[in-house]
């Protein structure tokens, strides 16, 4: 079967490309550790050719859409941010063509609250893909990660979103802070009770900067093992994100939050949301492919 | 004049000792970069002798009291934490004598909230000293730093305290996070408007993990200079500490918060507190000497 679209997710640390049929099934896929951090300026086109040139020559009528940091200022070509509210068609109008008519970069999105901008690159496409997979036009979505993104969609348009530096702060605290001395070298499997205790504590008065110190003192008095404390810390930072986000953006009763991402992280968010009385539905990494397919469909209309 | 007490502040990074008269005036003082981090286990006594041995021989009846990390598990001798509520006399009862009758380490304090302990070592002594200098027996005190300590004193006893990892988190975010790329190599002088904006933003919904990302996006869109952003970030983390602490511990109307510490940091906290409608009175590093003097007085009673 001839592929319908070459979908590329080109982020900070890695490059993934998939040949999709018109239903979003993956016909073939390539991955490489060639993200923004490992690419010399001016060599993006070569890296692209090296990984995907043969596919493009083999199917001369196939388009390629790329999402992620490939469109940032440090990327291949800067694809200026589109403003919210934004539909897939709005994103498609902002496509930045690196090979006219054939290969394009999806723009990121920008929104502003209280005069401070927020930005997203790549997750907006995953959000649209998840909505298509779920048959929804209205939803609250969260995409956990180094920088966790909460996306509010109404009438098929991203109305607003907000970024939390949860994953990055966890890594810094985990590896570089005083707390690192009390934690194991590697994160083990999730210990549900410890994680839940961290999530619960983040809902208590005191604030994150205070609750973090509790990880130190619980170690000092031998109240928890180091593996337990790592899960407690994970619960604390994820719990803080949820506390703050849910205070800012009430989730309507009976609404479900869509959690998109890798299994392990999605499971933690789903668990934390459940402990706060919020039901979650999960979508895996295939969301990105479906988002690019939805964008491609708007070009052809 | 013969000195009344050798007062020593022996912390994580430095060692300070002062010969005090009975009124707390400093007759002579020695400082060295010989804190816990630079001392080999088992050599604390040698370092002490090297810096203060001559003074102790010169005035054979003079006592020496030491506060700070010298009494921690990694210190000279572990001085077990005393429990709250605690008065200066309670602390004195917990003194850990390394030379019986002559040289002692002040214990730290422990308190527990919701099953999670909190600890302090050294700041409790500064708090008592500040109260003596101000003639107070009831106060809320804050000691900013790597780990900021809020201490609540009633009837001359520390009733409770809470630690915020504000300074440590600021340093990590400032130096090691994505935000570091947008900040100058060194912190410049305080830019009041930028600092105030950070404090104000920390009071808005969204939470610290979200507001931090605003530092990145403001840089991305050129909204503030790098020097401005460093002050904004400082305001964000200090503002978050104050938001959380004041939500947990209401400051009574007409009460003033006592801020203890170095000039630059105290000025930031005083400014941030004022912007939240809380008046502050400041006390400098001499608080620690007066605290040790107050402890010494209870031994002689």
Coordinates of C-alpha atoms in Angstrom, one line a residue:
Chain A
X1 CA 0.0 0.0 0.0
X2 CA 1.3 3.5 -0.8
X3 CA 1.7 5.6 2.3
X4 CA -0.5 8.6 2.6
X5 CA 1.7 10.8 4.8
X6 CA 5.2 10.9 6.2
X7 CA 4.7 12.1 9.8
X8 CA 7.7 13.4 11.7
X9 CA 8.0 14.2 15.4
X10 CA 11.3 16.0 15.7
X11 CA 11.9 17.1 19.2
X12 CA 14.7 18.2 21.6
X13 CA 16.3 14.9 22.0
X14 CA 15.0 12.6 19.3
X15 CA 13.7 12.2 15.8
X16 CA 10.9 9.9 14.8
X17 CA 9.2 9.5 11.5
X18 CA 6.4 7.2 10.4
X19 CA 4.8 6.3 7.1
X20 CA 1.0 6.5 7.7
X21 CA -1.9 5.2 5.6
X22 CA -5.0 7.3 5.4
X23 CA -6.4 5.8 8.6
X24 CA -3.2 6.6 10.6
X25 CA -1.9 3.1 10.6
X26 CA 1.9 3.0 10.8
X27 CA 3.3 1.2 7.7
X28 CA 7.0 1.8 8.6
X29 CA 8.8 3.8 11.2
X30 CA 12.3 5.2 11.9
X31 CA 13.8 6.6 15.1
X32 CA 17.1 8.2 15.9
X33 CA 18.7 10.1 18.7
X34 CA 19.0 13.1 16.5
X35 CA 17.1 15.9 18.3
X36 CA 17.7 19.6 18.5
X37 CA 20.4 19.1 21.1
X38 CA 22.6 17.0 18.8
X39 CA 22.2 18.8 15.5
X40 CA 24.7 21.3 14.2
X41 CA 23.0 24.5 12.9
X42 CA 22.7 24.4 9.1
X43 CA 22.7 20.6 9.0
X44 CA 19.0 19.9 9.5
X45 CA 18.4 19.3 5.8
X46 CA 21.2 16.7 5.7
X47 CA 19.9 14.9 8.7
X48 CA 16.4 14.9 7.2
X49 CA 17.7 13.6 3.8
X50 CA 19.7 10.9 5.5
X51 CA 16.7 9.5 7.3
X52 CA 13.8 10.2 5.0
X53 CA 15.2 11.1 1.6
X54 CA 14.7 7.6 0.1
X55 CA 11.1 7.4 1.3
X56 CA 10.3 10.8 -0.3
X57 CA 11.9 9.7 -3.6
X58 CA 10.1 6.4 -3.5
X59 CA 6.6 8.1 -3.2
X60 CA 6.9 11.4 -5.1
X61 CA 3.4 12.5 -4.3
X62 CA 3.6 11.8 -0.5
X63 CA 3.6 14.9 1.8
X64 CA 5.7 15.2 4.9
X65 CA 4.6 17.1 8.0
X66 CA 6.9 17.7 11.0
X67 CA 6.0 18.8 14.5
X68 CA 8.1 19.7 17.4
X69 CA 11.3 21.7 18.1
X70 CA 12.3 21.4 14.5
X71 CA 10.3 24.6 14.1
X72 CA 11.8 26.5 16.9
X73 CA 14.3 29.3 16.6
X74 CA 17.1 26.8 17.1
X75 CA 15.5 24.4 14.6
X76 CA 15.6 23.9 10.9
X77 CA 13.4 26.9 10.1
X78 CA 11.5 28.9 12.6
X79 CA 7.8 28.4 12.2
X80 CA 6.3 31.4 14.0
X81 CA 3.7 30.6 16.7
X82 CA 0.1 30.7 15.7
X83 CA -2.2 32.4 18.2
X84 CA -5.0 30.9 20.2
X85 CA -7.8 30.0 19.7
X86 CA -6.5 27.7 17.0
X87 CA -8.1 24.8 15.0
X88 CA -6.1 22.3 12.9
X89 CA -7.0 24.4 9.9
X90 CA -5.4 27.5 11.6
X91 CA -2.3 25.5 12.3
X92 CA -2.2 24.3 8.7
X93 CA -2.4 27.9 7.4
X94 CA 0.7 28.6 9.5
X95 CA 2.7 25.6 8.0
X96 CA 6.2 26.6 7.2
X97 CA 7.2 24.8 3.9
X98 CA 10.8 23.8 3.7
X99 CA 10.1 22.0 0.4
X100 CA 7.1 23.9 -1.1
X101 CA 4.1 21.7 -1.3
X102 CA 5.9 18.6 0.0
X103 CA 7.6 19.1 3.4
X104 CA 6.3 21.4 6.0
X105 CA 6.8 22.3 9.7
X106 CA 3.8 22.7 11.9
X107 CA 3.9 26.0 13.8
X108 CA 3.7 26.0 17.6
X109 CA 1.0 27.9 19.5
X110 CA 1.1 30.9 21.7
X111 CA -1.4 32.2 24.3
X112 CA -1.2 35.0 26.8
X113 CA -2.5 35.2 30.4
X114 CA -2.0 38.4 32.5
X115 CA 0.5 39.7 30.0
X116 CA 2.8 36.6 30.2
X117 CA 3.0 34.4 27.1
X118 CA 3.0 30.7 27.0
X119 CA 4.1 28.5 24.1
X120 CA 3.8 25.0 22.9
X121 CA 5.5 23.1 20.0
X122 CA 4.4 19.6 19.1
X123 CA 2.0 18.9 21.9
X124 CA -0.8 20.9 20.1
X125 CA -0.6 18.4 17.3
X126 CA -0.8 15.5 19.7
X127 CA -3.8 17.1 21.4
X128 CA -5.6 17.4 18.1
X129 CA -4.8 13.8 17.3
X130 CA -6.1 12.6 20.6
X131 CA -9.3 14.5 20.1
X132 CA -9.7 12.8 16.7
X133 CA -9.0 9.4 18.1
X134 CA -11.6 10.0 20.9
X135 CA -14.1 11.7 18.7
X136 CA -14.2 14.8 20.9
X137 CA -14.3 18.5 20.1
X138 CA -14.2 19.7 23.7
X139 CA -11.7 18.5 26.3
X140 CA -9.1 19.3 28.8
X141 CA -5.9 17.5 27.9
X142 CA -2.6 17.1 29.7
X143 CA 0.7 16.1 28.1
X144 CA 3.1 15.3 30.9
X145 CA 6.8 15.5 30.4
X146 CA 9.9 17.7 31.0
X147 CA 7.5 20.6 30.5
X148 CA 4.0 19.4 31.2
X149 CA 1.3 21.0 29.0
X150 CA -2.4 21.5 29.9
X151 CA -4.5 22.2 26.8
X152 CA -8.1 23.4 26.8
X153 CA -10.0 22.7 23.7
X154 CA -13.5 23.9 22.9
X155 CA -15.4 23.7 19.6
X156 CA -12.4 21.9 18.1
X157 CA -10.0 24.8 18.9
X158 CA -7.3 25.2 21.4
X159 CA -8.6 28.0 23.6
X160 CA -5.8 28.2 26.0
X161 CA -2.9 26.1 27.5
X162 CA -0.4 26.3 30.3
X163 CA 3.0 24.9 30.9
X164 CA 4.4 23.5 34.1
X165 CA 8.1 22.8 34.5
X166 CA 7.3 19.6 36.4
X167 CA 9.6 17.1 34.8
X168 CA 12.5 19.4 34.7
X169 CA 12.1 20.5 38.3
X170 CA 11.8 16.8 39.4
X171 CA 15.0 16.0 37.6
X172 CA 16.9 18.9 39.2
X173 CA 15.6 18.1 42.7
X174 CA 16.2 14.4 42.2
X175 CA 19.8 14.8 40.9
X176 CA 21.2 18.1 42.0
X177 CA 19.6 19.3 45.2
X178 CA 20.2 18.3 48.8
X179 CA 17.5 15.8 48.4
X180 CA 19.6 13.8 46.0
X181 CA 21.6 12.5 49.0
X182 CA 18.5 10.7 50.3
X183 CA 17.4 9.2 47.0
X184 CA 18.5 6.0 45.2
X185 CA 20.7 6.3 42.1
X186 CA 17.9 5.2 39.8
X187 CA 14.1 5.5 40.0
X188 CA 12.6 2.1 40.7
X189 CA 9.0 1.0 39.9
X190 CA 6.2 3.1 41.2
X191 CA 5.4 2.6 44.9
X192 CA 1.7 3.6 44.9
X193 CA 1.3 4.4 48.6
X194 CA 4.4 6.6 48.6
X195 CA 3.4 8.4 45.4
X196 CA -0.1 8.9 46.7
X197 CA 1.2 10.3 50.0
X198 CA 3.3 12.9 48.0
X199 CA 0.3 13.9 45.9
X200 CA -1.8 14.3 49.0
X201 CA 0.8 16.3 50.8
X202 CA 1.1 18.7 47.9
X203 CA -2.6 19.5 48.4
X204 CA -1.9 20.6 52.0
X205 CA -1.0 24.1 53.1
X206 CA 2.7 24.9 53.1
X207 CA 3.6 25.1 49.4
X208 CA 6.0 23.1 47.3
X209 CA 9.2 24.8 48.6
X210 CA 8.2 23.7 52.1
X211 CA 7.0 20.2 51.3
X212 CA 10.2 19.4 49.5
X213 CA 12.1 19.8 52.7
X214 CA 9.9 17.1 54.2
X215 CA 11.7 14.6 51.9
X216 CA 14.9 15.5 53.6
X217 CA 13.6 15.3 57.1
X218 CA 11.7 12.0 56.5
X219 CA 15.1 10.6 55.4
X220 CA 16.9 12.1 58.4
X221 CA 14.6 10.4 60.8
X222 CA 14.4 7.1 58.8
X223 CA 10.7 7.4 58.2
X224 CA 10.9 6.1 54.6
X225 CA 13.4 4.2 52.5
X226 CA 15.2 6.0 49.7
X227 CA 13.1 4.3 47.0
X228 CA 10.0 5.4 48.9
X229 CA 11.2 8.9 49.1
X230 CA 11.8 9.1 45.3
X231 CA 8.2 8.1 44.7
X232 CA 7.1 10.6 47.4
X233 CA 9.0 13.4 45.6
X234 CA 7.5 12.4 42.3
X235 CA 4.0 12.6 43.9
X236 CA 4.9 16.0 45.4
X237 CA 5.8 17.7 42.1
X238 CA 3.0 16.1 40.1
X239 CA 0.6 16.8 42.9
X240 CA 1.7 20.4 43.0
X241 CA 1.1 20.7 39.2
X242 CA -2.4 19.2 39.6
X243 CA -3.2 21.4 42.6
X244 CA -2.3 24.6 40.9
X245 CA -3.8 23.7 37.5
X246 CA -7.1 22.5 38.9
X247 CA -7.4 25.6 41.1
X248 CA -6.9 27.7 37.9
X249 CA -9.1 25.6 35.6
X250 CA -11.9 23.8 37.3
X251 CA -12.7 20.5 35.6
X252 CA -16.5 20.3 35.1
X253 CA -18.3 17.4 36.9
X254 CA -18.4 14.3 34.8
X255 CA -15.7 15.7 32.5
X256 CA -12.7 13.5 32.0
X257 CA -9.2 14.7 31.5
X258 CA -7.3 13.3 28.5
X259 CA -3.8 12.3 29.5
X260 CA -1.4 11.8 26.5
X261 CA 2.1 10.3 26.6
X262 CA 4.2 7.3 27.6
X263 CA 2.8 4.6 29.7
X264 CA 4.7 5.1 32.9
X265 CA 4.2 8.8 33.2
X266 CA 0.6 8.6 32.0
X267 CA -0.1 6.0 34.7
X268 CA 1.3 8.4 37.4
X269 CA -0.9 11.3 36.2
X270 CA -4.0 9.1 35.9
X271 CA -3.4 7.9 39.5
X272 CA -2.8 11.4 40.8
X273 CA -5.9 12.7 39.1
X274 CA -8.0 9.9 40.4
X275 CA -6.9 10.6 43.9
X276 CA -8.2 14.2 43.4
X277 CA -11.5 12.9 42.1
X278 CA -10.8 13.5 38.4
X279 CA -11.3 10.7 36.0
X280 CA -8.8 10.4 33.2
X281 CA -8.8 8.8 29.8
X282 CA -5.4 8.0 28.3
X283 CA -4.0 8.1 24.8
X284 CA -0.5 6.9 23.8
X285 CA 2.1 8.3 21.5
X286 CA 0.1 7.5 18.4
X287 CA -1.8 10.8 19.1
X288 CA 0.9 12.7 17.4
X289 CA 0.6 10.7 14.1
X290 CA -3.2 11.3 14.1
X291 CA -2.7 15.0 14.7
X292 CA -0.4 15.3 11.7
X293 CA -2.9 13.3 9.6
X294 CA -5.7 15.7 10.7
X295 CA -3.5 18.7 9.7
X296 CA -2.8 17.1 6.3
X297 CA -6.5 16.6 5.7
X298 CA -7.1 20.3 6.1
X299 CA -4.5 21.1 3.4
X300 CA -6.2 18.9 0.9
X301 CA -9.6 20.5 1.5
Chain B
X1 CA 38.2 43.8 79.3
X2 CA 37.9 40.1 79.8
X3 CA 35.5 38.5 77.4
X4 CA 32.3 36.9 78.8
X5 CA 31.7 34.3 76.1
X6 CA 33.2 32.8 73.0
X7 CA 30.3 32.6 70.6
X8 CA 30.8 30.3 67.6
X9 CA 28.6 30.0 64.5
X10 CA 29.8 26.9 62.7
X11 CA 27.7 26.2 59.6
X12 CA 27.8 24.3 56.3
X13 CA 30.3 26.6 54.6
X14 CA 31.9 28.8 57.1
X15 CA 33.2 29.2 60.7
X16 CA 32.8 32.4 62.7
X17 CA 33.8 33.0 66.3
X18 CA 33.4 36.1 68.4
X19 CA 34.6 37.1 71.8
X20 CA 31.6 38.8 73.5
X21 CA 31.3 41.0 76.5
X22 CA 28.3 40.5 78.8
X23 CA 26.3 43.0 76.7
X24 CA 27.0 41.2 73.5
X25 CA 29.5 43.6 72.1
X26 CA 32.1 41.9 69.9
X27 CA 35.6 42.3 71.3
X28 CA 37.3 40.3 68.7
X29 CA 36.2 38.0 65.8
X30 CA 37.6 35.3 63.6
X31 CA 36.2 33.9 60.4
X32 CA 37.3 31.1 58.1
X33 CA 35.9 29.1 55.2
X34 CA 36.0 26.0 57.3
X35 CA 32.4 24.8 57.3
X36 CA 31.0 21.3 57.4
X37 CA 31.7 20.8 53.7
X38 CA 35.4 21.3 54.0
X39 CA 36.1 19.4 57.2
X40 CA 37.4 15.9 57.3
X41 CA 35.5 13.7 59.7
X42 CA 37.4 13.4 63.0
X43 CA 39.3 16.7 62.6
X44 CA 36.7 19.1 64.0
X45 CA 38.6 19.3 67.3
X46 CA 41.8 20.2 65.5
X47 CA 40.1 22.9 63.5
X48 CA 38.6 24.3 66.6
X49 CA 41.9 24.3 68.5
X50 CA 43.6 26.0 65.5
X51 CA 41.2 28.9 65.5
X52 CA 40.2 29.3 69.1
X53 CA 42.6 27.3 71.3
X54 CA 44.7 30.4 72.2
X55 CA 41.7 32.3 73.3
X56 CA 40.4 29.5 75.5
X57 CA 43.9 29.3 77.2
X58 CA 44.1 33.0 77.6
X59 CA 40.8 33.2 79.5
X60 CA 40.5 29.9 81.4
X61 CA 37.1 30.7 82.9
X62 CA 35.4 31.7 79.6
X63 CA 32.8 29.4 78.1
X64 CA 32.3 28.7 74.5
X65 CA 28.9 27.9 72.9
X66 CA 28.6 26.8 69.3
X67 CA 25.5 26.8 67.1
X68 CA 24.9 25.4 63.6
X69 CA 25.7 22.4 61.6
X70 CA 28.6 21.6 63.9
X71 CA 26.0 19.7 65.9
X72 CA 24.6 17.7 63.0
X73 CA 25.1 14.0 62.3
X74 CA 28.0 15.0 60.0
X75 CA 29.4 17.5 62.5
X76 CA 31.7 17.4 65.5
X77 CA 29.3 15.6 67.8
X78 CA 25.6 15.1 67.0
X79 CA 23.6 17.2 69.4
X80 CA 20.1 15.6 69.3
X81 CA 17.2 17.9 68.3
X82 CA 15.2 19.3 71.1
X83 CA 11.4 19.3 70.6
X84 CA 9.1 22.3 70.3
X85 CA 7.9 24.2 72.1
X86 CA 11.3 25.2 73.4
X87 CA 12.7 28.1 75.3
X88 CA 16.4 29.2 75.6
X89 CA 16.5 27.2 78.9
X90 CA 15.2 24.1 77.1
X91 CA 17.9 24.5 74.5
X92 CA 20.5 25.0 77.2
X93 CA 19.4 21.7 78.8
X94 CA 20.1 20.0 75.6
X95 CA 23.6 21.4 75.2
X96 CA 26.1 18.8 74.0
X97 CA 29.4 19.4 75.9
X98 CA 32.5 18.6 73.9
X99 CA 34.7 19.9 76.8
X100 CA 32.6 19.5 79.9
X101 CA 31.7 22.8 81.5
X102 CA 33.6 24.8 78.9
X103 CA 32.7 24.1 75.3
X104 CA 29.2 23.1 74.2
X105 CA 27.1 22.7 71.0
X106 CA 23.6 24.0 71.0
X107 CA 21.0 21.4 69.9
X108 CA 18.8 22.0 66.9
X109 CA 15.0 22.0 67.2
X110 CA 12.5 19.6 65.7
X111 CA 8.8 20.0 65.2
X112 CA 6.2 17.8 63.4
X113 CA 3.2 18.8 61.3
X114 CA 0.9 16.2 59.8
X115 CA 3.4 13.5 60.6
X116 CA 6.3 15.1 58.7
X117 CA 9.1 16.5 60.8
X118 CA 10.9 19.8 60.3
X119 CA 14.3 20.7 61.7
X120 CA 16.4 23.7 62.3
X121 CA 20.1 24.1 63.5
X122 CA 21.4 27.5 64.3
X123 CA 18.5 29.7 63.2
X124 CA 16.7 28.9 66.5
X125 CA 19.6 30.6 68.3
X126 CA 19.5 33.6 66.0
X127 CA 15.7 33.9 66.6
X128 CA 16.2 34.0 70.3
X129 CA 18.9 36.6 70.0
X130 CA 16.7 38.8 67.8
X131 CA 13.8 38.6 70.3
X132 CA 16.2 39.6 73.1
X133 CA 17.5 42.6 71.0
X134 CA 13.9 43.6 70.2
X135 CA 12.6 43.0 73.7
X136 CA 9.9 40.6 72.4
X137 CA 8.5 37.3 73.7
X138 CA 6.0 36.8 70.9
X139 CA 6.8 37.1 67.2
X140 CA 6.9 35.6 63.8
X141 CA 10.4 35.5 62.5
X142 CA 11.9 34.6 59.1
X143 CA 15.5 33.7 58.4
X144 CA 16.0 33.7 54.6
X145 CA 18.7 31.6 53.0
X146 CA 19.5 28.4 51.2
X147 CA 16.7 26.9 53.4
X148 CA 14.5 29.7 54.6
X149 CA 13.1 29.2 58.2
X150 CA 9.9 30.7 59.5
X151 CA 9.8 30.6 63.3
X152 CA 6.8 31.2 65.5
X153 CA 7.6 32.2 69.1
X154 CA 5.0 32.7 71.8
X155 CA 5.7 33.2 75.5
X156 CA 9.4 33.1 74.8
X157 CA 9.2 29.6 73.3
X158 CA 9.6 28.4 69.7
X159 CA 6.1 26.9 69.1
X160 CA 6.6 25.8 65.6
X161 CA 8.7 26.5 62.5
X162 CA 8.7 25.6 58.8
X163 CA 11.5 25.3 56.3
X164 CA 11.3 26.4 52.6
X165 CA 14.0 25.3 50.2
X166 CA 13.8 28.8 48.5
X167 CA 17.4 29.7 48.2
X168 CA 18.5 26.3 47.0
X169 CA 15.7 26.1 44.4
X170 CA 16.5 29.6 43.2
X171 CA 20.1 28.6 42.7
X172 CA 19.2 25.4 40.9
X173 CA 16.7 27.2 38.6
X174 CA 19.1 30.0 38.1
X175 CA 22.1 27.9 37.2
X176 CA 21.0 24.5 36.0
X177 CA 17.5 24.7 34.5
X178 CA 16.4 25.8 31.0
X179 CA 15.9 29.3 32.5
X180 CA 19.7 29.7 33.0
X181 CA 20.0 30.3 29.2
X182 CA 18.0 33.4 29.5
X183 CA 19.7 34.8 32.6
X184 CA 23.0 36.8 33.0
X185 CA 26.0 35.0 34.4
X186 CA 25.9 37.0 37.6
X187 CA 23.1 38.5 39.6
X188 CA 23.2 42.2 39.4
X189 CA 21.7 44.7 41.8
X190 CA 18.0 44.4 42.7
X191 CA 15.7 45.8 40.1
X192 CA 12.7 46.7 42.2
X193 CA 10.0 46.7 39.5
X194 CA 11.1 43.3 38.1
X195 CA 11.3 41.8 41.6
X196 CA 7.9 43.1 42.6
X197 CA 6.4 41.8 39.4
X198 CA 7.7 38.3 40.3
X199 CA 6.4 38.5 43.8
X200 CA 3.0 39.6 42.5
X201 CA 2.9 36.9 39.9
X202 CA 3.6 34.3 42.5
X203 CA 0.3 35.3 44.2
X204 CA -1.7 34.6 41.0
X205 CA -3.2 31.3 40.2
X206 CA -1.0 28.9 38.3
X207 CA 1.5 27.7 40.8
X208 CA 5.3 28.0 40.9
X209 CA 5.9 25.3 38.3
X210 CA 3.8 27.2 35.8
X211 CA 5.0 30.7 36.6
X212 CA 8.6 29.6 36.2
X213 CA 8.0 28.9 32.5
X214 CA 6.9 32.5 32.1
X215 CA 10.6 33.5 32.7
X216 CA 11.4 31.4 29.6
X217 CA 8.6 32.8 27.5
X218 CA 9.3 36.5 28.5
X219 CA 12.8 35.9 27.3
X220 CA 11.7 34.2 24.1
X221 CA 9.6 37.2 23.2
X222 CA 12.1 39.8 24.4
X223 CA 9.7 41.2 27.0
X224 CA 12.5 41.7 29.6
X225 CA 16.2 41.9 29.7
X226 CA 18.2 39.0 31.2
X227 CA 19.0 41.1 34.3
X228 CA 15.3 41.9 34.7
X229 CA 14.4 38.2 34.4
X230 CA 16.9 37.2 37.1
X231 CA 15.1 39.7 39.5
X232 CA 11.7 38.4 38.3
X233 CA 12.8 34.9 39.1
X234 CA 14.0 35.9 42.5
X235 CA 10.7 37.6 43.1
X236 CA 8.8 34.5 42.0
X237 CA 10.5 32.1 44.4
X238 CA 10.5 34.4 47.4
X239 CA 6.9 35.4 46.5
X240 CA 5.9 31.7 46.4
X241 CA 7.5 31.1 49.8
X242 CA 5.5 34.1 51.3
X243 CA 2.3 33.1 49.6
X244 CA 2.4 29.6 51.0
X245 CA 3.7 30.6 54.4
X246 CA 1.2 33.4 54.9
X247 CA -1.6 31.1 53.8
X248 CA -0.6 28.6 56.4
X249 CA 0.2 31.1 59.2
X250 CA -1.8 34.2 59.2
X251 CA 0.1 37.2 60.5
X252 CA -2.1 39.1 63.0
X253 CA -3.1 42.7 62.0
X254 CA -0.5 45.2 63.4
X255 CA 2.0 42.4 63.9
X256 CA 5.4 42.8 62.3
X257 CA 7.5 39.9 60.9
X258 CA 11.1 39.9 62.1
X259 CA 13.5 39.3 59.2
X260 CA 17.0 38.2 60.2
X261 CA 20.0 37.9 58.0
X262 CA 22.3 39.6 55.6
X263 CA 21.4 43.0 54.2
X264 CA 20.8 42.1 50.6
X265 CA 18.5 39.2 51.2
X266 CA 16.7 40.8 54.2
X267 CA 16.0 43.8 51.9
X268 CA 14.3 41.5 49.4
X269 CA 12.1 39.8 52.0
X270 CA 11.2 43.1 53.6
X271 CA 10.2 44.5 50.2
X272 CA 8.2 41.4 49.3
X273 CA 6.4 41.3 52.6
X274 CA 5.6 45.0 52.3
X275 CA 4.0 44.4 48.9
X276 CA 1.7 41.8 50.6
X277 CA 0.8 44.3 53.3
X278 CA 3.0 42.8 56.0
X279 CA 5.4 45.2 57.9
X280 CA 8.8 43.8 58.7
X281 CA 11.5 44.7 61.2
X282 CA 15.0 43.6 60.4
X283 CA 17.9 42.3 62.5
X284 CA 21.4 41.6 61.2
X285 CA 23.8 38.8 61.8
X286 CA 24.5 40.0 65.4
X287 CA 21.3 38.1 66.3
X288 CA 23.3 34.9 66.6
X289 CA 25.7 36.3 69.1
X290 CA 22.9 37.6 71.3
X291 CA 21.2 34.2 71.1
X292 CA 24.3 32.4 72.3
X293 CA 24.6 35.0 75.1
X294 CA 21.0 34.3 76.1
X295 CA 21.7 30.6 76.3
X296 CA 24.8 31.2 78.3
X297 CA 22.8 33.2 80.8
X298 CA 20.4 30.3 81.4
X299 CA 23.4 28.0 82.2
X300 CA 24.6 30.3 85.0
X301 CA 21.2 30.7 86.6

